[in-house]
PDB file of C-alpha atoms in Angstrom:
ATOM      1  CA  ARG A   1    -228.960 -32.457-118.871  1.00 54.00           C
ATOM      2  CA  GLY A   2    -231.749 -33.840-116.776  1.00 64.00           C
ATOM      3  CA  HIS A   3    -232.279 -33.548-113.083  1.00 78.00           C
ATOM      4  CA  LEU A   4    -230.681 -36.173-110.873  1.00 85.00           C
ATOM      5  CA  PRO A   5    -232.093 -37.217-107.469  1.00 91.00           C
ATOM      6  CA  ILE A   6    -229.147 -35.844-105.478  1.00 94.00           C
ATOM      7  CA  TYR A   7    -229.825 -33.788-102.356  1.00 94.00           C
ATOM      8  CA  THR A   8    -227.961 -32.267 -99.433  1.00 93.00           C
ATOM      9  CA  ASP A   9    -229.111 -32.339 -95.835  1.00 92.00           C
ATOM     10  CA  PHE A  10    -227.887 -30.548 -92.712  1.00 93.00           C
ATOM     11  CA  ARG A  11    -228.437 -32.410 -89.451  1.00 88.00           C
ATOM     12  CA  ALA A  12    -227.604 -31.923 -85.781  1.00 86.00           C
ATOM     13  CA  GLY A  13    -228.053 -28.171 -85.968  1.00 85.00           C
ATOM     14  CA  GLY A  14    -226.025 -27.874 -89.163  1.00 82.00           C
ATOM     15  CA  SER A  15    -222.890 -29.545 -87.829  1.00 86.00           C
ATOM     16  CA  ARG A  16    -223.485 -32.813 -89.731  1.00 91.00           C
ATOM     17  CA  LYS A  17    -223.711 -32.553 -93.516  1.00 95.00           C
ATOM     18  CA  VAL A  18    -224.746 -35.390 -95.834  1.00 96.00           C
ATOM     19  CA  THR A  19    -225.303 -35.848 -99.559  1.00 96.00           C
ATOM     20  CA  ILE A  20    -228.254 -38.105-100.402  1.00 95.00           C
ATOM     21  CA  VAL A  21    -228.680 -40.093-103.636  1.00 95.00           C
ATOM     22  CA  ARG A  22    -232.289 -41.293-104.032  1.00 93.00           C
ATOM     23  CA  LYS A  23    -234.328 -43.394-106.464  1.00 90.00           C
ATOM     24  CA  ILE A  24    -231.604 -45.945-107.139  1.00 88.00           C
ATOM     25  CA  ALA A  25    -232.101 -49.372-108.666  1.00 85.00           C
ATOM     26  CA  GLY A  26    -229.835 -52.276-109.500  1.00 86.00           C
ATOM     27  CA  ASP A  27    -226.762 -53.217-107.487  1.00 89.00           C
ATOM     28  CA  VAL A  28    -227.007 -50.674-104.664  1.00 90.00           C
ATOM     29  CA  GLN A  29    -224.007 -52.112-102.835  1.00 91.00           C
ATOM     30  CA  ALA A  30    -221.741 -51.710-105.888  1.00 93.00           C
ATOM     31  CA  LEU A  31    -222.959 -48.126-106.351  1.00 92.00           C
ATOM     32  CA  GLY A  32    -222.174 -47.452-102.682  1.00 93.00           C
ATOM     33  CA  TYR A  33    -218.607 -48.729-103.099  1.00 95.00           C
ATOM     34  CA  GLU A  34    -218.108 -46.558-106.188  1.00 94.00           C
ATOM     35  CA  LEU A  35    -219.524 -43.509-104.381  1.00 94.00           C
ATOM     36  CA  GLU A  36    -217.067 -44.088-101.534  1.00 96.00           C
ATOM     37  CA  ARG A  37    -214.240 -44.169-104.068  1.00 96.00           C
ATOM     38  CA  VAL A  38    -215.399 -41.062-105.961  1.00 95.00           C
ATOM     39  CA  CYS A  39    -216.197 -38.959-102.874  1.00 95.00           C
ATOM     40  CA  GLU A  40    -213.448 -40.367-100.632  1.00 95.00           C
ATOM     41  CA  SER A  41    -215.990 -40.422 -97.818  1.00 96.00           C
ATOM     42  CA  PRO A  42    -218.073 -43.099 -95.998  1.00 96.00           C
ATOM     43  CA  VAL A  43    -221.409 -44.126 -97.542  1.00 96.00           C
ATOM     44  CA  THR A  44    -224.397 -45.475 -95.594  1.00 95.00           C
ATOM     45  CA  GLN A  45    -227.158 -47.482 -97.270  1.00 94.00           C
ATOM     46  CA  PHE A  46    -230.790 -46.965 -96.285  1.00 88.00           C
ATOM     47  CA  HIS A  47    -234.034 -48.134 -97.893  1.00 84.00           C
ATOM     48  CA  GLY A  48    -233.959 -46.716-101.406  1.00 82.00           C
ATOM     49  CA  ARG A  49    -231.156 -44.219-100.857  1.00 92.00           C
ATOM     50  CA  LEU A  50    -227.457 -43.795-100.185  1.00 95.00           C
ATOM     51  CA  GLU A  51    -226.054 -41.153 -97.830  1.00 95.00           C
ATOM     52  CA  VAL A  52    -222.517 -39.852 -98.274  1.00 96.00           C
ATOM     53  CA  LYS A  53    -220.899 -38.078 -95.342  1.00 95.00           C
ATOM     54  CA  GLY A  54    -220.127 -34.489 -96.333  1.00 95.00           C
ATOM     55  CA  LEU A  55    -221.209 -32.157 -99.123  1.00 95.00           C
ATOM     56  CA  HIS A  56    -220.440 -33.866-102.438  1.00 95.00           C
ATOM     57  CA  ARG A  57    -223.438 -32.902-104.596  1.00 94.00           C
ATOM     58  CA  GLU A  58    -221.502 -31.437-107.536  1.00 94.00           C
ATOM     59  CA  LYS A  59    -218.911 -34.224-107.517  1.00 94.00           C
ATOM     60  CA  VAL A  60    -221.631 -36.914-107.572  1.00 94.00           C
ATOM     61  CA  LYS A  61    -223.577 -35.111-110.324  1.00 93.00           C
ATOM     62  CA  GLU A  62    -220.517 -34.825-112.561  1.00 93.00           C
ATOM     63  CA  TRP A  63    -219.643 -38.489-111.957  1.00 93.00           C
ATOM     64  CA  LEU A  64    -223.167 -39.708-112.805  1.00 90.00           C
ATOM     65  CA  TRP A  65    -223.318 -37.490-115.914  1.00 91.00           C
ATOM     66  CA  SER A  66    -219.992 -38.937-117.074  1.00 92.00           C
ATOM     67  CA  LEU A  67    -221.586 -42.403-116.790  1.00 86.00           C
ATOM     68  CA  GLY A  68    -224.495 -41.306-118.993  1.00 85.00           C
ATOM     69  CA  PHE A  69    -227.285 -40.640-116.493  1.00 81.00           C
TER      70      PHE A  69
END
């Protein structure tokens, strides 16, 4: 299995945790909706990345691997 561009970040002194998916192409909005469904958490779209509220790194990795990435 290859490496996927999925990262975690701790903000506001560690009280705010986000999972970041980078280097995405294609229909970013559709991917954001699917991430919200998989993680059951809000997703915010920024330039070239999606941020999911909370720590969902393993869940996102397993989901993307199941899709063939």
